[in-house]
CSV table of C-alpha atoms in Angstrom, one decimal:
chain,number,residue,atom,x,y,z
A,123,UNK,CA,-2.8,28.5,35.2
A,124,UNK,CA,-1.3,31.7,33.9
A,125,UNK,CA,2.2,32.2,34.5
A,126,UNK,CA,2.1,36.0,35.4
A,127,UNK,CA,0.1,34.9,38.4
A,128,UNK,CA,2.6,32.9,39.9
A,129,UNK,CA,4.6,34.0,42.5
A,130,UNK,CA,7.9,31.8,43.5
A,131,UNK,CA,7.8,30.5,46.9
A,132,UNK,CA,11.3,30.7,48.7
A,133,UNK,CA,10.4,28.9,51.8
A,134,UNK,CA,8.3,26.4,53.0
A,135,UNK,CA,6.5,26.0,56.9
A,136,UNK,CA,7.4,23.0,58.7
A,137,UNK,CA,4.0,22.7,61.6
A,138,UNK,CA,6.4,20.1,63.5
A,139,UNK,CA,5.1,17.4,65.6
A,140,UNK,CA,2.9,19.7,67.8
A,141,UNK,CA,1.9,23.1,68.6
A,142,UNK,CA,2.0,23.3,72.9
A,143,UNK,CA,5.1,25.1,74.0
A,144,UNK,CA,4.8,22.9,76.8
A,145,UNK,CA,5.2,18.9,74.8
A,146,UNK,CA,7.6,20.9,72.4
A,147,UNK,CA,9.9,22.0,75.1
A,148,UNK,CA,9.4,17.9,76.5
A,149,UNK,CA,10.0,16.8,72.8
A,150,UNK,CA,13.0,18.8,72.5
A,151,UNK,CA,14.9,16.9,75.1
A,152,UNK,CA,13.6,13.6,73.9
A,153,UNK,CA,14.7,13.9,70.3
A,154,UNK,CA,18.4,15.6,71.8
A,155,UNK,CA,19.3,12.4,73.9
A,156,UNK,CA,17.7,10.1,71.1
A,157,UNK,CA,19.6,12.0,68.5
A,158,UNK,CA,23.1,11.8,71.0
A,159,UNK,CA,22.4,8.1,71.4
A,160,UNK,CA,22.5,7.9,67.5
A,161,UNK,CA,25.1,9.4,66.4
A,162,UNK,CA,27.5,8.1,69.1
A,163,UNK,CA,25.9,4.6,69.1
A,164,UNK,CA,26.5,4.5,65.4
A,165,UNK,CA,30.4,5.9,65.7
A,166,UNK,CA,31.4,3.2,68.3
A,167,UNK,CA,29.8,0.6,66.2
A,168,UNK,CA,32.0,2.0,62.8
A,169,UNK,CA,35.2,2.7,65.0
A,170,UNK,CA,35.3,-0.7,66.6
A,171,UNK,CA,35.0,-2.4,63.2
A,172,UNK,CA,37.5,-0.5,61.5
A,173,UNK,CA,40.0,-0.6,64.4
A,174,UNK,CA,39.5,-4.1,65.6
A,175,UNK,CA,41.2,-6.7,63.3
A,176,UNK,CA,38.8,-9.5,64.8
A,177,UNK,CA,36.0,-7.8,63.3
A,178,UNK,CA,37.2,-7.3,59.5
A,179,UNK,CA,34.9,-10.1,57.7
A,180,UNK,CA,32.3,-8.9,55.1
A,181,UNK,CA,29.1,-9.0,56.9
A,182,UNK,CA,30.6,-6.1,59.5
A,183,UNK,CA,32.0,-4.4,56.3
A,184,UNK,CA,28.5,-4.3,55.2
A,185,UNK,CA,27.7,-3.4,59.1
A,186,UNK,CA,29.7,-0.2,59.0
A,187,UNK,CA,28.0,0.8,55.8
A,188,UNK,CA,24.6,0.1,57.4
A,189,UNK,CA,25.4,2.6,60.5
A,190,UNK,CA,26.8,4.9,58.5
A,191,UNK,CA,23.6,5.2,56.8
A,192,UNK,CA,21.5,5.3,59.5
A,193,UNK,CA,23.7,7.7,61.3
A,194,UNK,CA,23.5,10.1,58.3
A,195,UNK,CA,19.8,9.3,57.5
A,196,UNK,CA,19.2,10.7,60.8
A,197,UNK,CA,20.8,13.8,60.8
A,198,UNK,CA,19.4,15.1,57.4
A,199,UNK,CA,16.2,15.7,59.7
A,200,UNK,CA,16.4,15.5,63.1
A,201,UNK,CA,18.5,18.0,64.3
A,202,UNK,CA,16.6,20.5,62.0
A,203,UNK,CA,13.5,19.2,64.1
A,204,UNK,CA,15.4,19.7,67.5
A,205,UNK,CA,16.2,23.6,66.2
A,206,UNK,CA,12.7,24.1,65.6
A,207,UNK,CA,11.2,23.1,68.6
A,208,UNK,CA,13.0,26.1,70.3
A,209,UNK,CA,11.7,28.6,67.0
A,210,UNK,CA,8.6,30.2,66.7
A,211,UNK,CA,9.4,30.4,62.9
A,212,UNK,CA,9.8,27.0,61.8
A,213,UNK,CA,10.8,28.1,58.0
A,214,UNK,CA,13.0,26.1,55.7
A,215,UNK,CA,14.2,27.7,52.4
A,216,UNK,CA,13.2,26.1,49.0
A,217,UNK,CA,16.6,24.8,48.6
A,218,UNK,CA,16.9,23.4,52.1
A,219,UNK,CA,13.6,21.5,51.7
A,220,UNK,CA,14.8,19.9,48.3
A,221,UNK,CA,18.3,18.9,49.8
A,222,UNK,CA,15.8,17.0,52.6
A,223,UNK,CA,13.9,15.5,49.7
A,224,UNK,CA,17.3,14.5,48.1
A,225,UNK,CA,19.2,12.6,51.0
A,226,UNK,CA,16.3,11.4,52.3
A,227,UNK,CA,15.4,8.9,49.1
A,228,UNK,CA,19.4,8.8,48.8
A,229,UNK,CA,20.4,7.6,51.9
A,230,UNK,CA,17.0,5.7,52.3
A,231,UNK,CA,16.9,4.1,48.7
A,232,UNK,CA,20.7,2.8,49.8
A,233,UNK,CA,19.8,1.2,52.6
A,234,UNK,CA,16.7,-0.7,51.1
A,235,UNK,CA,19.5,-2.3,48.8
A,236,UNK,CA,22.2,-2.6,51.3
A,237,UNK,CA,19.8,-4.5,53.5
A,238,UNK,CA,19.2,-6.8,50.7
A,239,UNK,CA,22.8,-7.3,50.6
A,240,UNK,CA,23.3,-8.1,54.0
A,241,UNK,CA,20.8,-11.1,53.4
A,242,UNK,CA,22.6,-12.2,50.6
A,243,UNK,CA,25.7,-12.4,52.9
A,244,UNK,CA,23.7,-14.3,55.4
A,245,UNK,CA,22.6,-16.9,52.8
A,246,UNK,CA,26.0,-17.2,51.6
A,247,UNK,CA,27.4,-17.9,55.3
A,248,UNK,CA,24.7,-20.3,56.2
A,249,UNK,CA,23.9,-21.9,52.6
A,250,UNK,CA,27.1,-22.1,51.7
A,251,UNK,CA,29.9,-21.9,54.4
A,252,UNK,CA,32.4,-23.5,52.7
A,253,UNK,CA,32.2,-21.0,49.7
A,254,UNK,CA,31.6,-17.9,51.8
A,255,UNK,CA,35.1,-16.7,51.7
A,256,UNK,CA,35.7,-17.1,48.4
A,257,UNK,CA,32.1,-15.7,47.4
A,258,UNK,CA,31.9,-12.7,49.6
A,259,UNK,CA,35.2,-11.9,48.8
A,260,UNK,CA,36.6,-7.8,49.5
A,261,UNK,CA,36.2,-6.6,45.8
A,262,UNK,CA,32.7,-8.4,45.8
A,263,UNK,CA,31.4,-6.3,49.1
A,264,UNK,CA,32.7,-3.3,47.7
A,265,UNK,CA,30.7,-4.1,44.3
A,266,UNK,CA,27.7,-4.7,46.2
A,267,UNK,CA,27.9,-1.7,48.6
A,268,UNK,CA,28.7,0.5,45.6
A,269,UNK,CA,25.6,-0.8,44.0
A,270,UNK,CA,23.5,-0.1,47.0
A,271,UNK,CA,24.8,3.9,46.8
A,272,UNK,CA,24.0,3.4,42.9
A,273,UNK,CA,20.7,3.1,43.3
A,274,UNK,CA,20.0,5.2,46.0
A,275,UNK,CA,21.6,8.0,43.7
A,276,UNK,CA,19.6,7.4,41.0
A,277,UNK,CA,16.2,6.7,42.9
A,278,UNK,CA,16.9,10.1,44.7
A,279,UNK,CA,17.6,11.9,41.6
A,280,UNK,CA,14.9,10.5,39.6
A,281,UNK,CA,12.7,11.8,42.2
A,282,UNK,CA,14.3,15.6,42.4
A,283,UNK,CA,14.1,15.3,38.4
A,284,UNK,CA,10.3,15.8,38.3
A,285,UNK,CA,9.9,18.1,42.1
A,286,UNK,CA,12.1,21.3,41.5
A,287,UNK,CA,10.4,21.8,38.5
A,288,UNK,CA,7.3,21.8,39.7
A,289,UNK,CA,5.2,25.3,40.0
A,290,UNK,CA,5.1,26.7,43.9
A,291,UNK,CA,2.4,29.5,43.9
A,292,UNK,CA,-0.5,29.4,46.8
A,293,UNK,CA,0.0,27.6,50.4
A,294,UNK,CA,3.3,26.6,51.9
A,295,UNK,CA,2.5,25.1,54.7
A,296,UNK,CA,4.1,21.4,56.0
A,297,UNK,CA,2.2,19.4,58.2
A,298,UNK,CA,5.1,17.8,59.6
A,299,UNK,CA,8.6,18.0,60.7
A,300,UNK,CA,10.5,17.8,57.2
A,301,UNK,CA,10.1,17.7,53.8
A,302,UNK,CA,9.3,14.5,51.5
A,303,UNK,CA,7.7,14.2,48.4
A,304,UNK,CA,3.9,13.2,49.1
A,305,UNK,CA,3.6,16.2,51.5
A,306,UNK,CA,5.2,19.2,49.3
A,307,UNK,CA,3.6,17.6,45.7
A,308,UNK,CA,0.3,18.8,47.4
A,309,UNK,CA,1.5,22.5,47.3
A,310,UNK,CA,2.4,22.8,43.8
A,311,UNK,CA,0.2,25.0,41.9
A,312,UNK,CA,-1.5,22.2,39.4
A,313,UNK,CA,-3.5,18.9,39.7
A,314,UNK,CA,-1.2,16.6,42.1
A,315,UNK,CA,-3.3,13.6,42.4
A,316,UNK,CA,-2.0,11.6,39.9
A,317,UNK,CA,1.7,12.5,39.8
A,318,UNK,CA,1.7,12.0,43.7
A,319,UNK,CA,0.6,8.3,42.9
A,320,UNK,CA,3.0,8.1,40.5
A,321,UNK,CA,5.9,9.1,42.5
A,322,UNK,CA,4.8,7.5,45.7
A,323,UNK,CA,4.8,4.5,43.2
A,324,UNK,CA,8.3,5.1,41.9
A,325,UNK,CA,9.3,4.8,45.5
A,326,UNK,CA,7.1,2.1,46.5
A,327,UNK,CA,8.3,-0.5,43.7
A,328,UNK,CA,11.4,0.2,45.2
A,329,UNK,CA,10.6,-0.7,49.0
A,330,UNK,CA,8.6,-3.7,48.0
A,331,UNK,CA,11.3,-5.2,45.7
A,332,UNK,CA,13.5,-4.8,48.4
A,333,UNK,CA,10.9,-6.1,50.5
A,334,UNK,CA,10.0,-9.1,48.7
A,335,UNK,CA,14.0,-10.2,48.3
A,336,UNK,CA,14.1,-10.0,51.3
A,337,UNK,CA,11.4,-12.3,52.4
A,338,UNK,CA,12.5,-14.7,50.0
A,339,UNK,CA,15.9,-14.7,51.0
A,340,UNK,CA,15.5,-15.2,54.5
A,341,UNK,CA,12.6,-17.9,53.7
A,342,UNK,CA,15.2,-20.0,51.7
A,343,UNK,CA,17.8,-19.7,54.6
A,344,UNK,CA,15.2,-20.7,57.4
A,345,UNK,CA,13.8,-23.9,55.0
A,346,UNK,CA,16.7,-24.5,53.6
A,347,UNK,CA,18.7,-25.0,57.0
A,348,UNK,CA,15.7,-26.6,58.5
A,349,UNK,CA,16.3,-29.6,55.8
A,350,UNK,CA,19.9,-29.4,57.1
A,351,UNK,CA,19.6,-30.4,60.8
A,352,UNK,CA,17.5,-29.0,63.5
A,353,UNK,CA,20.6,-27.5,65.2
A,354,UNK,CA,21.1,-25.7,62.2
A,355,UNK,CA,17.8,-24.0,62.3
A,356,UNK,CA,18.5,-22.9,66.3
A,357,UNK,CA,21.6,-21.2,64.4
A,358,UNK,CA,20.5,-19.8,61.6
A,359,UNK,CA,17.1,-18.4,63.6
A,360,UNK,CA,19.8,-16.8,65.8
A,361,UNK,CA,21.8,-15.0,63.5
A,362,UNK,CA,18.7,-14.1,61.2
A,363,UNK,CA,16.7,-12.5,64.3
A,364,UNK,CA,18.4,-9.4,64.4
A,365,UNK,CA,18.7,-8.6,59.9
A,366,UNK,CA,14.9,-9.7,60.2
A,367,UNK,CA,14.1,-7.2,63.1
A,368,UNK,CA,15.7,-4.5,61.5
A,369,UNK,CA,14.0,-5.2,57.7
A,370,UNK,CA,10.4,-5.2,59.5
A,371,UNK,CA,11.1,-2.0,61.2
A,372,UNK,CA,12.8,0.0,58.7
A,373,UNK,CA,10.5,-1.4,55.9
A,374,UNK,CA,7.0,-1.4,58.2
A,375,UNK,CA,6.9,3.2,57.7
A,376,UNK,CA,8.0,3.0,54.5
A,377,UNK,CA,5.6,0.9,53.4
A,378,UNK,CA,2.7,2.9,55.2
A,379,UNK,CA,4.1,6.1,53.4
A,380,UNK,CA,4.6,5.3,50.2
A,381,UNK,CA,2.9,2.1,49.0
A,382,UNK,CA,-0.3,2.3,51.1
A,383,UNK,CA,-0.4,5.8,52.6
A,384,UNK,CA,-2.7,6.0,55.0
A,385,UNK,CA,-3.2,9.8,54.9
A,386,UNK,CA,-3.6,10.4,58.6
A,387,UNK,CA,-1.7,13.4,60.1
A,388,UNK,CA,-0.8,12.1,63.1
A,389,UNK,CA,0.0,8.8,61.9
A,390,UNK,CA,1.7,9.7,59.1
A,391,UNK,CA,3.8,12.0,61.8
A,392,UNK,CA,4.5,8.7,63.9
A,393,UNK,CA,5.9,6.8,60.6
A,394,UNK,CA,8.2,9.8,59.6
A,395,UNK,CA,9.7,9.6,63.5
A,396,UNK,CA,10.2,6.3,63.6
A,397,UNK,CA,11.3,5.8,59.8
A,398,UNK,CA,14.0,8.8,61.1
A,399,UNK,CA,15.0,8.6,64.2
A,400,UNK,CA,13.9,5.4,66.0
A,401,UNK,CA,15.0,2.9,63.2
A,402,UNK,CA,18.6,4.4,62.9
A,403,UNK,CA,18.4,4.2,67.3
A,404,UNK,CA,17.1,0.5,67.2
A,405,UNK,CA,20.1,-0.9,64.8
A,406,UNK,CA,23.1,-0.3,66.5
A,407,UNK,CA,21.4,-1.8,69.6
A,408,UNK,CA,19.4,-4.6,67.7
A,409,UNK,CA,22.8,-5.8,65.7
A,410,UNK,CA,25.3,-5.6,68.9
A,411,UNK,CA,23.3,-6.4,72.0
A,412,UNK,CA,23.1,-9.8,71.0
A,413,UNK,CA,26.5,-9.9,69.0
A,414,UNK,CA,29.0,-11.8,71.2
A,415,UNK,CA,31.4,-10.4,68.4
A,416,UNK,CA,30.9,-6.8,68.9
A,417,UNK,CA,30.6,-7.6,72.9
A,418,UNK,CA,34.3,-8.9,72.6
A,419,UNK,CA,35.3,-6.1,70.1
A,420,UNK,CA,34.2,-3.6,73.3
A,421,UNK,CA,35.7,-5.1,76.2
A,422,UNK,CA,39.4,-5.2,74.0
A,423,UNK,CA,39.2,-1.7,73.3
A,424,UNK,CA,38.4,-0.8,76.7
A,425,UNK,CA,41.1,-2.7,78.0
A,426,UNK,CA,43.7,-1.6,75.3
A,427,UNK,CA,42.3,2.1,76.5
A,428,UNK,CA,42.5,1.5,80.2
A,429,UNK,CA,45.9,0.2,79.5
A,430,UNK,CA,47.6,3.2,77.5
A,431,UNK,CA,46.0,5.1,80.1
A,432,UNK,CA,48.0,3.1,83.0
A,433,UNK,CA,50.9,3.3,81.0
A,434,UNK,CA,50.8,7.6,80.8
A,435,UNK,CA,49.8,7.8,83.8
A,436,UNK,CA,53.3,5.6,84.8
């Protein structure tokens, strides 16, 4: 295509999640509350384990990394969905869109890897208890959580490398509520198809690496416990439910949308909610509700509150 034709797009449309004034108006109060429930769920979480001295071991070290991610992951798109709901003009400029694109595969690429960490904790604690401290000691979880921000950087980047150069000419339309990279590759102004596989690809061996360490680490835990005792396995099952939970549902969309995309609107809508919002609701609850730990953590800082609340009251 000639050059002198093209005209540079500033600003992209984002169509949202519907077009009835009516569900968007019931959709903004949903996402609000949802979004509330996040970020605060996520900040009690990360304040308890920093504050509470029972809670500083590695595997709530990596905790506090995980809902920071979440927390974050969440915010580069949902409250822009919550503004738009309310706009008639759902526009987001060039810039804005790539900065989505960006944090987006950041944050997410990090917490692919930090999830794989977290399993390699869990083997260490139930493989090898007697080694755990010395193992997972405080410069190692700071190694590994570095390496999980590492790669996230340089899968986001890698990805941002090849999109802002692309040529924006014709349509700028968005069927959905943010940017990502299989949606806005189809706007550029030359043949898409194959550099959208490739791209979706570059993201997908990610996901599925992840995805298959993960698999195989909690598979070794399970069998490897199981030759243990049977006691054992009622443990181990116990404190795997809840990594395993949250692997399957942050791993299910991404999956979907990148190695087998499925290329239904509305479906394809669904994933990006519940890769953005619901997952980053789901862990705090998933990882705390049946955390005796955490549980404990909350009722001493509730009575430490209640009492230096007596006490200036006095």
């Amino acid at each position: 295509m000639d050059k002198r034709n093209l005209s540079v797009v500033s600003e992209f449309m984002l169509l949202g999640l519907c077009q009835s004034w009516n569900k968007q108006v019931l959709l903004l109060l949903i996402f609000f509350m949802l979004y509330l429930i996040i970020v605060s769920g996520n900040i009690v979480i990360m304040v308890l384990i920093i504050t509470d001295s029972h809670l500083h071991s590695p595997m709530y070290f990596l905790l506090v990394n995980l809902s920071f991610v979440d927390m974050w992951l969440s915010s580069v798109t949902t409250p822009k969905m919550i503004i738009d709901f309310v706009r008639e003009n759902k526009t987001i400029s060039f810039g804005g869109c790539m900065c989505q694109i960006l944090f987006v595969h950041f944050l997410g690429g990090g917490e692919m890897v930090l999830l794989v960490v977290m399993a390699y904790d869990r083997y260490v604690a139930i493989c090898k208890p007697l080694h755990y401290s010395t193992i997972m000691n405080l410069q190692k979880c700071i190694g590994l959580v570095a390496t999980s921000w590492t790669i996230g950087s340089v899968h986001a980047v890698s990805q941002m490398v090849v999109i802002v150069q692309l040529p924006f000419c014709g349509p700028k339309e968005i069927d959905s509520f943010f940017c990502d990279i299989p949606l806005v590759i189809k706007l550029a102004c030359i043949d898409s198809c194959n550099l959208g596989i490739l791209m979706n690809a570059d993201s997908g061996v990610l996901a599925m690496t992840c995805f298959i360490l993960l698999l195989i680490s909690y598979t070794y835990i399970l069998l490897t416990v199981h030759r243990s005792s049977k006691a054992g396995t009622s443990r181990a099952l116990s404190t795997c439910t809840a990594h395993i939970t949250v692997v399957l549902l942050f791993f299910g969309p991404c999956i979907f949308i990148y190695v087998w995309p499925l290329s239904i609107t509305w479906v394809d809508k669904f994933l990006a909610v519940f890769y953005s919002v619901i997952t980053p609701l789901l862990n705090p609850a998933i990882y705390t509700l049946r955390n005796k730990e955490i549980k404990n953590a909350l009722k001493r800082f509730r009575s430490y509150y209640l009492h230096s609340k007596g006490h200036i009251n006095a």
